[in-house]
Coordinates of C-alpha atoms in Angstrom, one line a residue:
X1 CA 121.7 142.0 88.9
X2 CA 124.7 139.8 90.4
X3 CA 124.6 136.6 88.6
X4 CA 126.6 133.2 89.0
X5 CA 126.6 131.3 86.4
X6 CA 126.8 127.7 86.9
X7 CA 127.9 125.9 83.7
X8 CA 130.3 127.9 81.0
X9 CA 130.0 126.2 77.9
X10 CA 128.5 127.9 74.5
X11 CA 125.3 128.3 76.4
X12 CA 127.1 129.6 79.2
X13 CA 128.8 132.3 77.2
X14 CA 125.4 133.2 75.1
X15 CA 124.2 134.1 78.4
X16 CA 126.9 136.1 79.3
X17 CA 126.8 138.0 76.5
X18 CA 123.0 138.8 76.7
X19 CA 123.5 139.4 80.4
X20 CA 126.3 141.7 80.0
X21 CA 124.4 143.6 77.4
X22 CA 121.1 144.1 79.6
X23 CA 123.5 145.7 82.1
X24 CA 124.4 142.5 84.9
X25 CA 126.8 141.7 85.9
X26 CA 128.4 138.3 86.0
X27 CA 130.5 137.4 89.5
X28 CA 131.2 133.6 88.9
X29 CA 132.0 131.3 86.0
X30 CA 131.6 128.2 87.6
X31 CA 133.1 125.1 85.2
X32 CA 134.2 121.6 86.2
X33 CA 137.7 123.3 87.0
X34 CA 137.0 125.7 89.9
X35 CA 134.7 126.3 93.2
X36 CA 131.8 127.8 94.3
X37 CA 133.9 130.7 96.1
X38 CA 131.8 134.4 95.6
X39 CA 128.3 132.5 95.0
X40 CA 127.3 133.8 98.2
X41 CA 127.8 137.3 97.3
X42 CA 124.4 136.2 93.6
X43 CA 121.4 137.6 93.4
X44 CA 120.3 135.0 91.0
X45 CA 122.1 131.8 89.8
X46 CA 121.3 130.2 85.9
X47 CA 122.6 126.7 85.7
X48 CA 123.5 125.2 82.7
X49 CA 125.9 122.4 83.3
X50 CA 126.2 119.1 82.5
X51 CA 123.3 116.3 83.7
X52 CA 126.0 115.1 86.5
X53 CA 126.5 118.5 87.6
X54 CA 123.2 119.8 87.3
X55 CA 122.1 118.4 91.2
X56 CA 125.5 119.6 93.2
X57 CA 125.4 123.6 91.2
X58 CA 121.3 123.5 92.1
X59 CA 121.5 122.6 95.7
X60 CA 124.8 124.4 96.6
X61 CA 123.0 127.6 95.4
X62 CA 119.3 126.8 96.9
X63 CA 121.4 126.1 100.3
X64 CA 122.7 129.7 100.1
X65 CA 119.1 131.1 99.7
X66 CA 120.2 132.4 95.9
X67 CA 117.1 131.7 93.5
X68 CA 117.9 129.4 90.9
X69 CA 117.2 129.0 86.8
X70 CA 118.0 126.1 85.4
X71 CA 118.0 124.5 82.0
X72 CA 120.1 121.5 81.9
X73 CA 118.0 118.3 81.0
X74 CA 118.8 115.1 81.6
X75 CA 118.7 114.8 85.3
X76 CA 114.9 115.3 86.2
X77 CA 114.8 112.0 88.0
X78 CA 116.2 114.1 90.6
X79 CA 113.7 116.7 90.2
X80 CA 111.4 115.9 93.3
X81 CA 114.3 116.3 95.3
X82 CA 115.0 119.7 94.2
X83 CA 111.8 120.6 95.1
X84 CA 112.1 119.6 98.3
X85 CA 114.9 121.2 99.3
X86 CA 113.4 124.4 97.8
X87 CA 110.4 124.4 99.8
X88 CA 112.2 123.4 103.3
X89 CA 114.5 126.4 102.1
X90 CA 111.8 128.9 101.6
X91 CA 113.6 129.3 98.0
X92 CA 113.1 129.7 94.3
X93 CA 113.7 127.7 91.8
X94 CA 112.7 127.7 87.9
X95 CA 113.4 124.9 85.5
X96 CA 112.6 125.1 81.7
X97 CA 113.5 122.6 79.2
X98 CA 113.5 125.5 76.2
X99 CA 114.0 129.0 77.4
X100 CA 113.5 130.4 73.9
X101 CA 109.8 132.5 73.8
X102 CA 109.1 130.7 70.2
X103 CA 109.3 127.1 71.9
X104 CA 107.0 128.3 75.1
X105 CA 104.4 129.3 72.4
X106 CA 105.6 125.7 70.3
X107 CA 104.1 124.1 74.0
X108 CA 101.1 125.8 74.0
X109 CA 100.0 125.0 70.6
X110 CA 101.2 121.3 70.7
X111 CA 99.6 121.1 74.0
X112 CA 96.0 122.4 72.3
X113 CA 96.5 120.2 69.3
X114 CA 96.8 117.5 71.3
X115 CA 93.6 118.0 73.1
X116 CA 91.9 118.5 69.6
X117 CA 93.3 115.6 68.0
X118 CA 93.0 112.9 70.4
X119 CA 88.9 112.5 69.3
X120 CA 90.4 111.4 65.8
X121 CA 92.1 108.2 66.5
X122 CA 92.8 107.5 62.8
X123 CA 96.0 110.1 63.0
X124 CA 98.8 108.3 64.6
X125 CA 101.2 110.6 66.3
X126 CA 105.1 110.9 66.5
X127 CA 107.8 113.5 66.4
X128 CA 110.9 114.2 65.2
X129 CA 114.1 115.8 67.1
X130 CA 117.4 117.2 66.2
X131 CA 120.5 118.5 67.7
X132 CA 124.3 119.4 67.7
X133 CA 126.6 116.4 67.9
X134 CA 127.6 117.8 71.4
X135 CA 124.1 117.3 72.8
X136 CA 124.8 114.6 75.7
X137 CA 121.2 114.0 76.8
X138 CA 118.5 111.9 74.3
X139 CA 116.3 112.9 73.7
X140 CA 116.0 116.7 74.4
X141 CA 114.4 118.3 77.5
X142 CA 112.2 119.7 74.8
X143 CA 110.9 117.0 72.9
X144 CA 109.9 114.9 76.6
X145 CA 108.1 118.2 77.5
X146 CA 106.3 118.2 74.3
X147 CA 105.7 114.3 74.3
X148 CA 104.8 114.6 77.8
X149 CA 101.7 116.9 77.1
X150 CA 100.6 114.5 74.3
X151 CA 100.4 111.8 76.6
X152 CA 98.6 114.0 79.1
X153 CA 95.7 114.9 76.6
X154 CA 95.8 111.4 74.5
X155 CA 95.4 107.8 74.8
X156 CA 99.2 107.6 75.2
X157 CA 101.0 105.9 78.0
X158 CA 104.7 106.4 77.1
X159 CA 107.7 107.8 75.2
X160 CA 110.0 105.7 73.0
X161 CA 113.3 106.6 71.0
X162 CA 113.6 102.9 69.9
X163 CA 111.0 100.1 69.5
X164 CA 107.9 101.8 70.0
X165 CA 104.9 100.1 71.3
X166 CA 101.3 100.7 70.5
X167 CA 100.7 103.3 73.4
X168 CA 104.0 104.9 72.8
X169 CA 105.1 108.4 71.4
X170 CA 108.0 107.6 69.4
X171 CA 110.6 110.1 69.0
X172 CA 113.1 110.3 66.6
X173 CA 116.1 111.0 67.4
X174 CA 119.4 112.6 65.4
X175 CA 122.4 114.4 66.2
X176 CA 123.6 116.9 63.3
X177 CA 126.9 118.6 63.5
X178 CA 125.7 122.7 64.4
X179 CA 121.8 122.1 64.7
X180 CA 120.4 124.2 67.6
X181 CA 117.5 122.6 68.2
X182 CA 114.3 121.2 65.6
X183 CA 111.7 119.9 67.3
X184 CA 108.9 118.0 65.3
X185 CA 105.2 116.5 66.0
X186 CA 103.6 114.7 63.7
X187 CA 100.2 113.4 62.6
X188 CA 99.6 111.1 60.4
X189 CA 96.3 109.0 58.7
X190 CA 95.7 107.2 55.5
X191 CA 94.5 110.3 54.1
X192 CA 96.9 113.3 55.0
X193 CA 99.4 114.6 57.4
X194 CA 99.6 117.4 59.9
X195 CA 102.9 118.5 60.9
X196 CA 103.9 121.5 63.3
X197 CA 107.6 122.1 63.9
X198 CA 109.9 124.6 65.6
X199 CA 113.4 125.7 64.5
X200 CA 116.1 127.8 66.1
X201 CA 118.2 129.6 64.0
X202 CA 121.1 129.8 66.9
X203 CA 121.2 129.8 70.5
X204 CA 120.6 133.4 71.4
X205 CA 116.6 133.2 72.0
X206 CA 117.4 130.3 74.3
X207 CA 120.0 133.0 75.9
X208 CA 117.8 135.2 76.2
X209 CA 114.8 134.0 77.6
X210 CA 117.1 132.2 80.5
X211 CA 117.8 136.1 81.7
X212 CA 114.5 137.3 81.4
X213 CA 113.3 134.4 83.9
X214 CA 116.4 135.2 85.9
X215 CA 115.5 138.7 86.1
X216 CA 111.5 137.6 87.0
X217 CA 112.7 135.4 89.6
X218 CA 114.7 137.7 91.8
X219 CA 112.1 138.2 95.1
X220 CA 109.9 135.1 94.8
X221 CA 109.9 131.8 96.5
X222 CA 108.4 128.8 95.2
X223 CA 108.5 126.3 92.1
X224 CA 108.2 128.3 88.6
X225 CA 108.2 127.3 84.9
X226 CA 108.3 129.6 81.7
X227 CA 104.5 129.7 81.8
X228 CA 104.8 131.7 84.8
X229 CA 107.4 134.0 83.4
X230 CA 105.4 134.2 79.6
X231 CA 102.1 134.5 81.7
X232 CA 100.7 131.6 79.7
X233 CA 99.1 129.9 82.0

């Protein structure tokens, strides 16, 4: 499998290093310092860039016809338009907020204790997120995806990192010097408290699971998500 990688930062170079060991083959680097040139000649293209280069690396592969895995957050108010493009383009195109197999399970089972615990409205939920200092987005692709299912299952309207109203999940947010990635949901009554939590030891699961999609993806058109990959849906 030719793959371009667009973004070369630590996660970047964790997936070259899986890739590599899987047996691909990596034919572009592609950082803020050089150009698209050999992209045409990808199979498959796993972006993970920066939020302001996340749009440009997307679309310049979709428009080439290469299918595309993405993980960069902070840009998703550009998502529809990705879409789009990747439907007028007959393309694919996967996005995951977490890659890592252990946080895909972490969504299932917040997802279902959500659905159970919005009939007890004497627990008041919140959640808790962590991350290296170097984390630019907040807060994580991972913790909106996991607020965004509580809201879909609870009385919920909105997310908060600050000020919280009533109908808000609040999330809080910290930035730790060489924290991967904690991710936190809480429930708490008078009585007791019910806490589920996921912790990655280092970046390699995420790594990992971005090449496995990239590897699913090759031969399919349309819109995916690591439920399709996982076969959790």
């Amino acid at each position: 499998m030719k793959i371009a990688l667009l973004g070369y930062g630590k996660m970047g170079k964790a997936i070259e290093k899986i890739a590599l060991e899987r047996g691909h083959e990596i034919i572009l680097k592609k950082d803020e310092f050089n150009s698209f040139d050999g992209i045409e000649n990808a199979e498959v293209a796993i972006d993970f860039s920066a939020p302001h280069s996340a749009v440009n690396n997307i679309t310049t592969a979709i428009n080439y016809g290469i299918p595309v895995v993405s993980g960069t957050t902070g840009w998703l108010e550009e998502y529809h338009t990705i879409e789009q493009l990747c439907n007028e383009k007959q393309a694919a195109f996967l996005y995951g907020s977490n890659f890592s197999l252990g946080v895909n399970l972490f969504f299932e089972l917040n997802e279902y204790l959500a659905k159970m615990m919005s009939k007890f409205k004497e627990y008041k939920v919140s959640m808790e997120e962590i991350h290296h200092t170097q984390k630019l987005d907040k807060p994580s692709g991972t913790a909106i995806s996991l607020a965004n299912a509580i809201i879909n299952h609870t009385d919920k309207n909105n997310w908060a990192i600050e000020n919280p109203k009533e109908d808000d999940v609040f999330i809080d947010v910290k930035r730790i010097d060489d924290v991967p990635g904690t991710h936190s949901v809480f429930y708490n009554s008078e009585v007791d408290f019910i806490e589920i939590k996921h912790v990655a030891h280092n970046r390699e699961g995420f790594a990992l699971g971005a090449v496995v999609a990239a590897e699913w993806i090759i031969g399919k058109k349309g819109i995916f998500s690591m439920k399709d990959v996982l076969d959790l849906k």
